Amino acid sequence: MSALFAGCGSLPVPTRAGTEQAHIWLCEAVRPLQARDTCRLLALLDHGERQRIYRLQAHGRGDLELLSLGLRRLVLSRYLDCMPSKWTFGRTTYGRPVITNGDETTRALRFSVTHTPGLVAIMVFQGMDGGIDAEYMPPLTRPFLGSASSPHRFYAEWTLKEAVTKGMGLGMALPFRQLKFQKVDQALRLQIVETKRQLAGWSFHQQFLPSAHSLAIALATAQARLGWYRISFQAARAHTWPKA
């Protein structure tokens, strides 16, 4: 088994009634991909995904997108008996990615992916809506950490709003200016400004990672119980990769 998931075997799918309702996978992406890693990741993708990466590579970009697309497949294969290259995906009306292959159990598995310079984050869950978002905070913003009016707060609110719109599956159809977060009894609550209605039945999690990233999670459940996992991608180079 690959060192990509060191110390972690196959996992049960997290469910609304389970001990953990969502699993969060974090992979620091601080170094350029080596040629062999690029080839291995490309081999996992479908034709459309590869063409997308080729277009980005033509402009000197694409590593982060490639890592995100490849890890999405590898992570999902930790839960169900499906080879990483066999997953197929579609999109809803507003662009939320969904699984389209396999039986009803396979298609019921849900995920949300985000990537930003230095980090890929993937959330896996089932039986509810949810979204994850992360943003890298440039060094200029870090001296202001802790100030209520600082860029720190901007990144916290921005990632929370991104996570919510992803989770609701509405994308930019839900304007950010309509979302207002408040802390009530140490819990984050979301209000739709136009209707002054609170979004009930959702829980929100936001934190700042040591890697200088703001990370936010939104799940359509009153109390989210999260499991955290780290993907050691850089350490995997000397080991056998999972079969495609």
JSON list of C-alpha atoms in Angstrom, two decimals:
[
{"chain": "A", "resi": 1, "resn": "MET", "atom": "CA", "xyz": [0.00, 0.00, 0.00]},
{"chain": "A", "resi": 2, "resn": "SER", "atom": "CA", "xyz": [1.25, 3.45, -0.88]},
{"chain": "A", "resi": 3, "resn": "ALA", "atom": "CA", "xyz": [2.75, 5.76, 1.72]},
{"chain": "A", "resi": 4, "resn": "LEU", "atom": "CA", "xyz": [0.33, 8.39, 0.42]},
{"chain": "A", "resi": 5, "resn": "PHE", "atom": "CA", "xyz": [-1.95, 7.24, 3.22]},
{"chain": "A", "resi": 6, "resn": "ALA", "atom": "CA", "xyz": [0.61, 6.16, 5.79]},
{"chain": "A", "resi": 7, "resn": "GLY", "atom": "CA", "xyz": [-0.98, 4.56, 8.85]},
{"chain": "A", "resi": 8, "resn": "CYS", "atom": "CA", "xyz": [-4.45, 4.61, 7.33]},
{"chain": "A", "resi": 9, "resn": "GLY", "atom": "CA", "xyz": [-6.16, 1.59, 5.77]},
{"chain": "A", "resi": 10, "resn": "SER", "atom": "CA", "xyz": [-9.54, 1.49, 4.06]},
{"chain": "A", "resi": 11, "resn": "LEU", "atom": "CA", "xyz": [-12.12, 3.57, 5.89]},
{"chain": "A", "resi": 12, "resn": "PRO", "atom": "CA", "xyz": [-15.86, 3.20, 6.48]},
{"chain": "A", "resi": 13, "resn": "VAL", "atom": "CA", "xyz": [-17.94, 5.84, 4.75]},
{"chain": "A", "resi": 14, "resn": "PRO", "atom": "CA", "xyz": [-18.79, 8.62, 7.24]},
{"chain": "A", "resi": 15, "resn": "THR", "atom": "CA", "xyz": [-22.56, 9.02, 7.72]},
{"chain": "A", "resi": 16, "resn": "ARG", "atom": "CA", "xyz": [-24.95, 11.40, 9.46]},
{"chain": "A", "resi": 17, "resn": "ALA", "atom": "CA", "xyz": [-25.50, 8.87, 12.27]},
{"chain": "A", "resi": 18, "resn": "GLY", "atom": "CA", "xyz": [-21.84, 7.82, 12.53]},
{"chain": "A", "resi": 19, "resn": "THR", "atom": "CA", "xyz": [-19.16, 8.67, 15.08]},
{"chain": "A", "resi": 20, "resn": "GLU", "atom": "CA", "xyz": [-17.57, 10.83, 12.40]},
{"chain": "A", "resi": 21, "resn": "GLN", "atom": "CA", "xyz": [-19.88, 12.53, 9.91]},
{"chain": "A", "resi": 22, "resn": "ALA", "atom": "CA", "xyz": [-17.20, 13.80, 7.56]},
{"chain": "A", "resi": 23, "resn": "HIS", "atom": "CA", "xyz": [-13.54, 13.09, 6.88]},
{"chain": "A", "resi": 24, "resn": "ILE", "atom": "CA", "xyz": [-11.16, 15.91, 6.03]},
{"chain": "A", "resi": 25, "resn": "TRP", "atom": "CA", "xyz": [-8.02, 15.03, 4.04]},
{"chain": "A", "resi": 26, "resn": "LEU", "atom": "CA", "xyz": [-5.20, 17.58, 3.92]},
{"chain": "A", "resi": 27, "resn": "CYS", "atom": "CA", "xyz": [-2.20, 17.50, 1.60]},
{"chain": "A", "resi": 28, "resn": "GLU", "atom": "CA", "xyz": [0.47, 20.19, 1.71]},
{"chain": "A", "resi": 29, "resn": "ALA", "atom": "CA", "xyz": [1.57, 21.02, -1.82]},
{"chain": "A", "resi": 30, "resn": "VAL", "atom": "CA", "xyz": [4.70, 23.07, -1.33]},
{"chain": "A", "resi": 31, "resn": "ARG", "atom": "CA", "xyz": [7.00, 21.59, -4.01]},
{"chain": "A", "resi": 32, "resn": "PRO", "atom": "CA", "xyz": [6.67, 21.27, -7.78]},
{"chain": "A", "resi": 33, "resn": "LEU", "atom": "CA", "xyz": [5.62, 17.85, -9.03]},
{"chain": "A", "resi": 34, "resn": "GLN", "atom": "CA", "xyz": [8.39, 15.67, -10.40]},
{"chain": "A", "resi": 35, "resn": "ALA", "atom": "CA", "xyz": [7.96, 14.28, -13.92]},
{"chain": "A", "resi": 36, "resn": "ARG", "atom": "CA", "xyz": [7.17, 10.76, -12.73]},
{"chain": "A", "resi": 37, "resn": "ASP", "atom": "CA", "xyz": [4.53, 12.04, -10.31]},
{"chain": "A", "resi": 38, "resn": "THR", "atom": "CA", "xyz": [2.93, 14.04, -13.12]},
{"chain": "A", "resi": 39, "resn": "CYS", "atom": "CA", "xyz": [2.78, 10.93, -15.31]},
{"chain": "A", "resi": 40, "resn": "ARG", "atom": "CA", "xyz": [1.28, 8.79, -12.54]},
{"chain": "A", "resi": 41, "resn": "LEU", "atom": "CA", "xyz": [-1.36, 11.35, -11.69]},
{"chain": "A", "resi": 42, "resn": "LEU", "atom": "CA", "xyz": [-2.26, 11.93, -15.34]},
{"chain": "A", "resi": 43, "resn": "ALA", "atom": "CA", "xyz": [-2.78, 8.17, -15.74]},
{"chain": "A", "resi": 44, "resn": "LEU", "atom": "CA", "xyz": [-5.58, 8.34, -13.16]},
{"chain": "A", "resi": 45, "resn": "LEU", "atom": "CA", "xyz": [-7.57, 11.03, -14.98]},
{"chain": "A", "resi": 46, "resn": "ASP", "atom": "CA", "xyz": [-10.16, 10.76, -17.72]},
{"chain": "A", "resi": 47, "resn": "HIS", "atom": "CA", "xyz": [-9.71, 12.32, -21.16]},
{"chain": "A", "resi": 48, "resn": "GLY", "atom": "CA", "xyz": [-11.45, 15.60, -20.31]},
{"chain": "A", "resi": 49, "resn": "GLU", "atom": "CA", "xyz": [-9.44, 16.08, -17.13]},
{"chain": "A", "resi": 50, "resn": "ARG", "atom": "CA", "xyz": [-6.16, 15.40, -18.93]},
{"chain": "A", "resi": 51, "resn": "GLN", "atom": "CA", "xyz": [-6.99, 17.93, -21.65]},
{"chain": "A", "resi": 52, "resn": "ARG", "atom": "CA", "xyz": [-7.71, 20.49, -18.96]},
{"chain": "A", "resi": 53, "resn": "ILE", "atom": "CA", "xyz": [-4.31, 19.86, -17.37]},
{"chain": "A", "resi": 54, "resn": "TYR", "atom": "CA", "xyz": [-2.52, 20.04, -20.73]},
{"chain": "A", "resi": 55, "resn": "ARG", "atom": "CA", "xyz": [-4.06, 23.46, -21.38]},
{"chain": "A", "resi": 56, "resn": "LEU", "atom": "CA", "xyz": [-2.82, 24.70, -18.00]},
{"chain": "A", "resi": 57, "resn": "GLN", "atom": "CA", "xyz": [0.63, 23.20, -18.51]},
{"chain": "A", "resi": 58, "resn": "ALA", "atom": "CA", "xyz": [0.93, 25.07, -21.81]},
{"chain": "A", "resi": 59, "resn": "HIS", "atom": "CA", "xyz": [0.92, 28.25, -19.70]},
{"chain": "A", "resi": 60, "resn": "GLY", "atom": "CA", "xyz": [3.36, 26.91, -17.09]},
{"chain": "A", "resi": 61, "resn": "ARG", "atom": "CA", "xyz": [0.63, 25.96, -14.61]},
{"chain": "A", "resi": 62, "resn": "GLY", "atom": "CA", "xyz": [-1.34, 22.88, -13.72]},
{"chain": "A", "resi": 63, "resn": "ASP", "atom": "CA", "xyz": [0.50, 21.16, -10.84]},
{"chain": "A", "resi": 64, "resn": "LEU", "atom": "CA", "xyz": [-2.03, 22.12, -8.17]},
{"chain": "A", "resi": 65, "resn": "GLU", "atom": "CA", "xyz": [-5.04, 21.26, -10.35]},
{"chain": "A", "resi": 66, "resn": "LEU", "atom": "CA", "xyz": [-3.46, 17.92, -11.30]},
{"chain": "A", "resi": 67, "resn": "LEU", "atom": "CA", "xyz": [-2.73, 17.06, -7.69]},
{"chain": "A", "resi": 68, "resn": "SER", "atom": "CA", "xyz": [-6.29, 17.99, -6.71]},
{"chain": "A", "resi": 69, "resn": "LEU", "atom": "CA", "xyz": [-7.91, 15.86, -9.45]},
{"chain": "A", "resi": 70, "resn": "GLY", "atom": "CA", "xyz": [-5.64, 12.89, -8.81]},
{"chain": "A", "resi": 71, "resn": "LEU", "atom": "CA", "xyz": [-5.99, 12.94, -5.02]},
{"chain": "A", "resi": 72, "resn": "ARG", "atom": "CA", "xyz": [-9.77, 13.19, -5.33]},
{"chain": "A", "resi": 73, "resn": "ARG", "atom": "CA", "xyz": [-9.77, 9.81, -7.07]},
{"chain": "A", "resi": 74, "resn": "LEU", "atom": "CA", "xyz": [-7.25, 8.24, -4.70]},
{"chain": "A", "resi": 75, "resn": "VAL", "atom": "CA", "xyz": [-9.13, 9.41, -1.61]},
{"chain": "A", "resi": 76, "resn": "LEU", "atom": "CA", "xyz": [-12.53, 8.19, -2.85]},
{"chain": "A", "resi": 77, "resn": "SER", "atom": "CA", "xyz": [-11.01, 4.75, -3.49]},
{"chain": "A", "resi": 78, "resn": "ARG", "atom": "CA", "xyz": [-10.21, 4.52, 0.24]},
{"chain": "A", "resi": 79, "resn": "TYR", "atom": "CA", "xyz": [-13.93, 4.09, 0.88]},
{"chain": "A", "resi": 80, "resn": "LEU", "atom": "CA", "xyz": [-15.37, 1.94, -1.89]},
{"chain": "A", "resi": 81, "resn": "ASP", "atom": "CA", "xyz": [-14.07, -0.84, -4.11]},
{"chain": "A", "resi": 82, "resn": "CYS", "atom": "CA", "xyz": [-13.42, 1.25, -7.19]},
{"chain": "A", "resi": 83, "resn": "MET", "atom": "CA", "xyz": [-10.07, 1.73, -8.90]},
{"chain": "A", "resi": 84, "resn": "PRO", "atom": "CA", "xyz": [-8.98, 5.41, -8.90]},
{"chain": "A", "resi": 85, "resn": "SER", "atom": "CA", "xyz": [-9.09, 5.67, -12.69]},
{"chain": "A", "resi": 86, "resn": "LYS", "atom": "CA", "xyz": [-12.63, 4.21, -12.87]},
{"chain": "A", "resi": 87, "resn": "TRP", "atom": "CA", "xyz": [-14.45, 7.02, -11.10]},
{"chain": "A", "resi": 88, "resn": "THR", "atom": "CA", "xyz": [-16.68, 9.14, -13.33]},
{"chain": "A", "resi": 89, "resn": "PHE", "atom": "CA", "xyz": [-18.01, 12.56, -12.44]},
{"chain": "A", "resi": 90, "resn": "GLY", "atom": "CA", "xyz": [-20.70, 14.95, -13.57]},
{"chain": "A", "resi": 91, "resn": "ARG", "atom": "CA", "xyz": [-21.98, 18.33, -12.45]},
{"chain": "A", "resi": 92, "resn": "THR", "atom": "CA", "xyz": [-25.28, 19.62, -11.16]},
{"chain": "A", "resi": 93, "resn": "THR", "atom": "CA", "xyz": [-27.08, 22.61, -12.69]},
{"chain": "A", "resi": 94, "resn": "TYR", "atom": "CA", "xyz": [-24.97, 25.04, -10.63]},
{"chain": "A", "resi": 95, "resn": "GLY", "atom": "CA", "xyz": [-21.71, 23.17, -11.14]},
{"chain": "A", "resi": 96, "resn": "ARG", "atom": "CA", "xyz": [-21.34, 20.99, -8.05]},
{"chain": "A", "resi": 97, "resn": "PRO", "atom": "CA", "xyz": [-19.33, 17.85, -8.94]},
{"chain": "A", "resi": 98, "resn": "VAL", "atom": "CA", "xyz": [-21.02, 14.50, -8.25]},
{"chain": "A", "resi": 99, "resn": "ILE", "atom": "CA", "xyz": [-20.16, 10.83, -8.74]},
{"chain": "A", "resi": 100, "resn": "THR", "atom": "CA", "xyz": [-21.97, 9.26, -11.71]},
{"chain": "A", "resi": 101, "resn": "ASN", "atom": "CA", "xyz": [-20.62, 5.70, -11.89]},
{"chain": "A", "resi": 102, "resn": "GLY", "atom": "CA", "xyz": [-21.44, 2.57, -9.90]},
{"chain": "A", "resi": 103, "resn": "ASP", "atom": "CA", "xyz": [-24.53, 1.59, -7.94]},
{"chain": "A", "resi": 104, "resn": "GLU", "atom": "CA", "xyz": [-26.71, 3.67, -5.63]},
{"chain": "A", "resi": 105, "resn": "THR", "atom": "CA", "xyz": [-24.28, 3.24, -2.71]},
{"chain": "A", "resi": 106, "resn": "THR", "atom": "CA", "xyz": [-21.39, 4.55, -4.80]},
{"chain": "A", "resi": 107, "resn": "ARG", "atom": "CA", "xyz": [-23.33, 7.54, -6.11]},
{"chain": "A", "resi": 108, "resn": "ALA", "atom": "CA", "xyz": [-24.49, 8.40, -2.58]},
{"chain": "A", "resi": 109, "resn": "LEU", "atom": "CA", "xyz": [-20.89, 9.13, -1.57]},
{"chain": "A", "resi": 110, "resn": "ARG", "atom": "CA", "xyz": [-20.36, 12.88, -1.48]},
{"chain": "A", "resi": 111, "resn": "PHE", "atom": "CA", "xyz": [-17.21, 14.97, -1.63]},
{"chain": "A", "resi": 112, "resn": "SER", "atom": "CA", "xyz": [-15.99, 18.54, -1.78]},
{"chain": "A", "resi": 113, "resn": "VAL", "atom": "CA", "xyz": [-12.53, 19.62, -2.92]},
{"chain": "A", "resi": 114, "resn": "THR", "atom": "CA", "xyz": [-10.58, 22.84, -2.61]},
{"chain": "A", "resi": 115, "resn": "HIS", "atom": "CA", "xyz": [-7.06, 23.82, -3.55]},
{"chain": "A", "resi": 116, "resn": "THR", "atom": "CA", "xyz": [-5.00, 26.93, -3.04]},
{"chain": "A", "resi": 117, "resn": "PRO", "atom": "CA", "xyz": [-1.23, 27.57, -3.20]},
{"chain": "A", "resi": 118, "resn": "GLY", "atom": "CA", "xyz": [0.37, 25.11, -0.79]},
{"chain": "A", "resi": 119, "resn": "LEU", "atom": "CA", "xyz": [-2.69, 23.01, 0.06]},
{"chain": "A", "resi": 120, "resn": "VAL", "atom": "CA", "xyz": [-5.23, 20.54, -1.32]},
{"chain": "A", "resi": 121, "resn": "ALA", "atom": "CA", "xyz": [-8.15, 19.69, 0.98]},
{"chain": "A", "resi": 122, "resn": "ILE", "atom": "CA", "xyz": [-10.83, 17.05, 0.35]},
{"chain": "A", "resi": 123, "resn": "MET", "atom": "CA", "xyz": [-13.95, 16.38, 2.43]},
{"chain": "A", "resi": 124, "resn": "VAL", "atom": "CA", "xyz": [-15.81, 13.05, 2.15]},
{"chain": "A", "resi": 125, "resn": "PHE", "atom": "CA", "xyz": [-19.30, 12.56, 3.59]},
{"chain": "A", "resi": 126, "resn": "GLN", "atom": "CA", "xyz": [-22.70, 11.00, 2.87]},
{"chain": "A", "resi": 127, "resn": "GLY", "atom": "CA", "xyz": [-26.39, 11.65, 3.42]},
{"chain": "A", "resi": 128, "resn": "MET", "atom": "CA", "xyz": [-26.18, 15.44, 3.65]},
{"chain": "A", "resi": 129, "resn": "ASP", "atom": "CA", "xyz": [-24.98, 18.55, 1.84]},
{"chain": "A", "resi": 130, "resn": "GLY", "atom": "CA", "xyz": [-21.57, 19.99, 2.59]},
{"chain": "A", "resi": 131, "resn": "GLY", "atom": "CA", "xyz": [-18.70, 22.08, 1.30]},
{"chain": "A", "resi": 132, "resn": "ILE", "atom": "CA", "xyz": [-15.07, 22.89, 2.10]},
{"chain": "A", "resi": 133, "resn": "ASP", "atom": "CA", "xyz": [-12.90, 25.85, 1.12]},
{"chain": "A", "resi": 134, "resn": "ALA", "atom": "CA", "xyz": [-9.36, 27.01, 1.85]},
{"chain": "A", "resi": 135, "resn": "GLU", "atom": "CA", "xyz": [-7.35, 30.09, 0.99]},
{"chain": "A", "resi": 136, "resn": "TYR", "atom": "CA", "xyz": [-3.65, 30.82, 1.35]},
{"chain": "A", "resi": 137, "resn": "MET", "atom": "CA", "xyz": [-2.94, 33.96, 3.37]},
{"chain": "A", "resi": 138, "resn": "PRO", "atom": "CA", "xyz": [0.00, 35.93, 1.89]},
{"chain": "A", "resi": 139, "resn": "PRO", "atom": "CA", "xyz": [2.75, 36.97, 4.36]},
{"chain": "A", "resi": 140, "resn": "LEU", "atom": "CA", "xyz": [1.57, 40.59, 4.30]},
{"chain": "A", "resi": 141, "resn": "THR", "atom": "CA", "xyz": [-1.64, 39.59, 6.10]},
{"chain": "A", "resi": 142, "resn": "ARG", "atom": "CA", "xyz": [-0.07, 37.51, 8.89]},
{"chain": "A", "resi": 143, "resn": "PRO", "atom": "CA", "xyz": [1.10, 40.32, 11.23]},
{"chain": "A", "resi": 144, "resn": "PHE", "atom": "CA", "xyz": [-2.56, 41.31, 11.59]},
{"chain": "A", "resi": 145, "resn": "LEU", "atom": "CA", "xyz": [-3.71, 37.92, 12.94]},
{"chain": "A", "resi": 146, "resn": "GLY", "atom": "CA", "xyz": [-6.20, 38.29, 15.75]},
{"chain": "A", "resi": 147, "resn": "SER", "atom": "CA", "xyz": [-7.43, 41.77, 14.90]},
{"chain": "A", "resi": 148, "resn": "ALA", "atom": "CA", "xyz": [-11.22, 41.91, 14.46]},
{"chain": "A", "resi": 149, "resn": "SER", "atom": "CA", "xyz": [-10.88, 44.14, 11.40]},
{"chain": "A", "resi": 150, "resn": "SER", "atom": "CA", "xyz": [-7.82, 42.45, 9.90]},
{"chain": "A", "resi": 151, "resn": "PRO", "atom": "CA", "xyz": [-7.32, 40.50, 6.66]},
{"chain": "A", "resi": 152, "resn": "HIS", "atom": "CA", "xyz": [-7.43, 37.49, 9.00]},
{"chain": "A", "resi": 153, "resn": "ARG", "atom": "CA", "xyz": [-11.14, 38.06, 9.47]},
{"chain": "A", "resi": 154, "resn": "PHE", "atom": "CA", "xyz": [-11.61, 38.64, 5.73]},
{"chain": "A", "resi": 155, "resn": "TYR", "atom": "CA", "xyz": [-10.15, 35.22, 4.92]},
{"chain": "A", "resi": 156, "resn": "ALA", "atom": "CA", "xyz": [-12.22, 33.56, 7.63]},
{"chain": "A", "resi": 157, "resn": "GLU", "atom": "CA", "xyz": [-15.48, 35.02, 6.30]},
{"chain": "A", "resi": 158, "resn": "TRP", "atom": "CA", "xyz": [-14.56, 34.46, 2.65]},
{"chain": "A", "resi": 159, "resn": "THR", "atom": "CA", "xyz": [-13.79, 30.76, 3.12]},
{"chain": "A", "resi": 160, "resn": "LEU", "atom": "CA", "xyz": [-16.92, 30.24, 5.20]},
{"chain": "A", "resi": 161, "resn": "LYS", "atom": "CA", "xyz": [-19.07, 31.80, 2.48]},
{"chain": "A", "resi": 162, "resn": "GLU", "atom": "CA", "xyz": [-17.34, 29.71, -0.20]},
{"chain": "A", "resi": 163, "resn": "ALA", "atom": "CA", "xyz": [-17.93, 26.54, 1.85]},
{"chain": "A", "resi": 164, "resn": "VAL", "atom": "CA", "xyz": [-21.62, 27.39, 2.28]},
{"chain": "A", "resi": 165, "resn": "THR", "atom": "CA", "xyz": [-22.28, 28.09, -1.40]},
{"chain": "A", "resi": 166, "resn": "LYS", "atom": "CA", "xyz": [-20.46, 24.88, -2.34]},
{"chain": "A", "resi": 167, "resn": "GLY", "atom": "CA", "xyz": [-22.43, 22.96, 0.27]},
{"chain": "A", "resi": 168, "resn": "MET", "atom": "CA", "xyz": [-25.78, 24.30, -0.88]},
{"chain": "A", "resi": 169, "resn": "GLY", "atom": "CA", "xyz": [-24.80, 23.54, -4.47]},
{"chain": "A", "resi": 170, "resn": "LEU", "atom": "CA", "xyz": [-25.66, 27.07, -5.61]},
{"chain": "A", "resi": 171, "resn": "GLY", "atom": "CA", "xyz": [-22.23, 28.41, -6.47]},
{"chain": "A", "resi": 172, "resn": "MET", "atom": "CA", "xyz": [-22.28, 32.11, -7.31]},
{"chain": "A", "resi": 173, "resn": "ALA", "atom": "CA", "xyz": [-26.08, 32.01, -7.64]},
{"chain": "A", "resi": 174, "resn": "LEU", "atom": "CA", "xyz": [-26.07, 32.85, -3.92]},
{"chain": "A", "resi": 175, "resn": "PRO", "atom": "CA", "xyz": [-24.39, 36.29, -3.65]},
{"chain": "A", "resi": 176, "resn": "PHE", "atom": "CA", "xyz": [-21.81, 36.55, -0.87]},
{"chain": "A", "resi": 177, "resn": "ARG", "atom": "CA", "xyz": [-23.24, 39.89, 0.25]},
{"chain": "A", "resi": 178, "resn": "GLN", "atom": "CA", "xyz": [-26.40, 38.02, 1.29]},
{"chain": "A", "resi": 179, "resn": "LEU", "atom": "CA", "xyz": [-24.49, 35.89, 3.81]},
{"chain": "A", "resi": 180, "resn": "LYS", "atom": "CA", "xyz": [-23.68, 37.13, 7.29]},
{"chain": "A", "resi": 181, "resn": "PHE", "atom": "CA", "xyz": [-22.00, 35.07, 10.00]},
{"chain": "A", "resi": 182, "resn": "GLN", "atom": "CA", "xyz": [-22.48, 35.63, 13.71]},
{"chain": "A", "resi": 183, "resn": "LYS", "atom": "CA", "xyz": [-21.08, 33.81, 16.73]},
{"chain": "A", "resi": 184, "resn": "VAL", "atom": "CA", "xyz": [-23.82, 32.66, 19.13]},
{"chain": "A", "resi": 185, "resn": "ASP", "atom": "CA", "xyz": [-22.87, 30.66, 22.25]},
{"chain": "A", "resi": 186, "resn": "GLN", "atom": "CA", "xyz": [-19.46, 29.89, 20.71]},
{"chain": "A", "resi": 187, "resn": "ALA", "atom": "CA", "xyz": [-21.12, 28.46, 17.57]},
{"chain": "A", "resi": 188, "resn": "LEU", "atom": "CA", "xyz": [-21.19, 30.10, 14.15]},
{"chain": "A", "resi": 189, "resn": "ARG", "atom": "CA", "xyz": [-24.64, 30.94, 12.79]},
{"chain": "A", "resi": 190, "resn": "LEU", "atom": "CA", "xyz": [-25.44, 32.05, 9.25]},
{"chain": "A", "resi": 191, "resn": "GLN", "atom": "CA", "xyz": [-28.09, 34.60, 8.36]},
{"chain": "A", "resi": 192, "resn": "ILE", "atom": "CA", "xyz": [-29.48, 35.33, 4.89]},
{"chain": "A", "resi": 193, "resn": "VAL", "atom": "CA", "xyz": [-29.41, 39.14, 4.95]},
{"chain": "A", "resi": 194, "resn": "GLU", "atom": "CA", "xyz": [-32.25, 39.80, 2.49]},
{"chain": "A", "resi": 195, "resn": "THR", "atom": "CA", "xyz": [-34.78, 37.67, 4.38]},
{"chain": "A", "resi": 196, "resn": "LYS", "atom": "CA", "xyz": [-33.19, 38.04, 7.85]},
{"chain": "A", "resi": 197, "resn": "ARG", "atom": "CA", "xyz": [-33.57, 34.27, 8.10]},
{"chain": "A", "resi": 198, "resn": "GLN", "atom": "CA", "xyz": [-31.03, 32.07, 9.84]},
{"chain": "A", "resi": 199, "resn": "LEU", "atom": "CA", "xyz": [-29.93, 28.97, 7.97]},
{"chain": "A", "resi": 200, "resn": "ALA", "atom": "CA", "xyz": [-31.06, 26.28, 10.42]},
{"chain": "A", "resi": 201, "resn": "GLY", "atom": "CA", "xyz": [-29.71, 22.75, 10.60]},
{"chain": "A", "resi": 202, "resn": "TRP", "atom": "CA", "xyz": [-26.20, 23.61, 9.42]},
{"chain": "A", "resi": 203, "resn": "SER", "atom": "CA", "xyz": [-22.92, 23.64, 11.32]},
{"chain": "A", "resi": 204, "resn": "PHE", "atom": "CA", "xyz": [-19.79, 25.59, 10.40]},
{"chain": "A", "resi": 205, "resn": "HIS", "atom": "CA", "xyz": [-16.15, 25.08, 11.24]},
{"chain": "A", "resi": 206, "resn": "GLN", "atom": "CA", "xyz": [-13.34, 27.54, 10.56]},
{"chain": "A", "resi": 207, "resn": "GLN", "atom": "CA", "xyz": [-9.69, 27.41, 11.53]},
{"chain": "A", "resi": 208, "resn": "PHE", "atom": "CA", "xyz": [-6.28, 28.78, 10.60]},
{"chain": "A", "resi": 209, "resn": "LEU", "atom": "CA", "xyz": [-3.71, 26.13, 9.78]},
{"chain": "A", "resi": 210, "resn": "PRO", "atom": "CA", "xyz": [-0.01, 26.41, 10.71]},
{"chain": "A", "resi": 211, "resn": "SER", "atom": "CA", "xyz": [0.70, 26.40, 6.95]},
{"chain": "A", "resi": 212, "resn": "ALA", "atom": "CA", "xyz": [-0.83, 29.92, 6.73]},
{"chain": "A", "resi": 213, "resn": "HIS", "atom": "CA", "xyz": [-4.15, 28.77, 5.29]},
{"chain": "A", "resi": 214, "resn": "SER", "atom": "CA", "xyz": [-7.69, 29.64, 6.29]},
{"chain": "A", "resi": 215, "resn": "LEU", "atom": "CA", "xyz": [-9.91, 26.53, 6.14]},
{"chain": "A", "resi": 216, "resn": "ALA", "atom": "CA", "xyz": [-13.71, 26.46, 6.41]},
{"chain": "A", "resi": 217, "resn": "ILE", "atom": "CA", "xyz": [-16.28, 23.65, 6.43]},
{"chain": "A", "resi": 218, "resn": "ALA", "atom": "CA", "xyz": [-20.08, 23.77, 6.13]},
{"chain": "A", "resi": 219, "resn": "LEU", "atom": "CA", "xyz": [-22.24, 20.70, 6.74]},
{"chain": "A", "resi": 220, "resn": "ALA", "atom": "CA", "xyz": [-26.02, 20.32, 6.73]},
{"chain": "A", "resi": 221, "resn": "THR", "atom": "CA", "xyz": [-26.17, 18.80, 10.21]},
{"chain": "A", "resi": 222, "resn": "ALA", "atom": "CA", "xyz": [-26.70, 20.42, 13.58]},
{"chain": "A", "resi": 223, "resn": "GLN", "atom": "CA", "xyz": [-23.42, 19.18, 15.10]},
{"chain": "A", "resi": 224, "resn": "ALA", "atom": "CA", "xyz": [-20.64, 18.07, 12.78]},
{"chain": "A", "resi": 225, "resn": "ARG", "atom": "CA", "xyz": [-18.20, 15.44, 14.02]},
{"chain": "A", "resi": 226, "resn": "LEU", "atom": "CA", "xyz": [-15.08, 15.51, 11.88]},
{"chain": "A", "resi": 227, "resn": "GLY", "atom": "CA", "xyz": [-12.24, 13.07, 11.29]},
{"chain": "A", "resi": 228, "resn": "TRP", "atom": "CA", "xyz": [-8.92, 14.56, 10.16]},
{"chain": "A", "resi": 229, "resn": "TYR", "atom": "CA", "xyz": [-6.36, 12.83, 7.94]},
{"chain": "A", "resi": 230, "resn": "ARG", "atom": "CA", "xyz": [-3.10, 13.91, 6.34]},
{"chain": "A", "resi": 231, "resn": "ILE", "atom": "CA", "xyz": [-1.90, 12.82, 2.91]},
{"chain": "A", "resi": 232, "resn": "SER", "atom": "CA", "xyz": [1.89, 12.51, 2.80]},
{"chain": "A", "resi": 233, "resn": "PHE", "atom": "CA", "xyz": [2.29, 13.02, -0.93]},
{"chain": "A", "resi": 234, "resn": "GLN", "atom": "CA", "xyz": [5.95, 14.06, -0.92]},
{"chain": "A", "resi": 235, "resn": "ALA", "atom": "CA", "xyz": [6.92, 10.98, 1.12]},
{"chain": "A", "resi": 236, "resn": "ALA", "atom": "CA", "xyz": [5.17, 8.69, -1.34]},
{"chain": "A", "resi": 237, "resn": "ARG", "atom": "CA", "xyz": [7.68, 9.12, -4.14]},
{"chain": "A", "resi": 238, "resn": "ALA", "atom": "CA", "xyz": [9.91, 6.26, -2.98]},
{"chain": "A", "resi": 239, "resn": "HIS", "atom": "CA", "xyz": [7.01, 3.87, -2.55]},
{"chain": "A", "resi": 240, "resn": "THR", "atom": "CA", "xyz": [4.59, 1.91, -4.70]},
{"chain": "A", "resi": 241, "resn": "TRP", "atom": "CA", "xyz": [1.57, 3.83, -5.88]},
{"chain": "A", "resi": 242, "resn": "PRO", "atom": "CA", "xyz": [-1.95, 2.36, -5.76]},
{"chain": "A", "resi": 243, "resn": "LYS", "atom": "CA", "xyz": [-3.01, 0.67, -8.99]},
{"chain": "A", "resi": 244, "resn": "ALA", "atom": "CA", "xyz": [-4.95, 2.88, -11.35]}
]
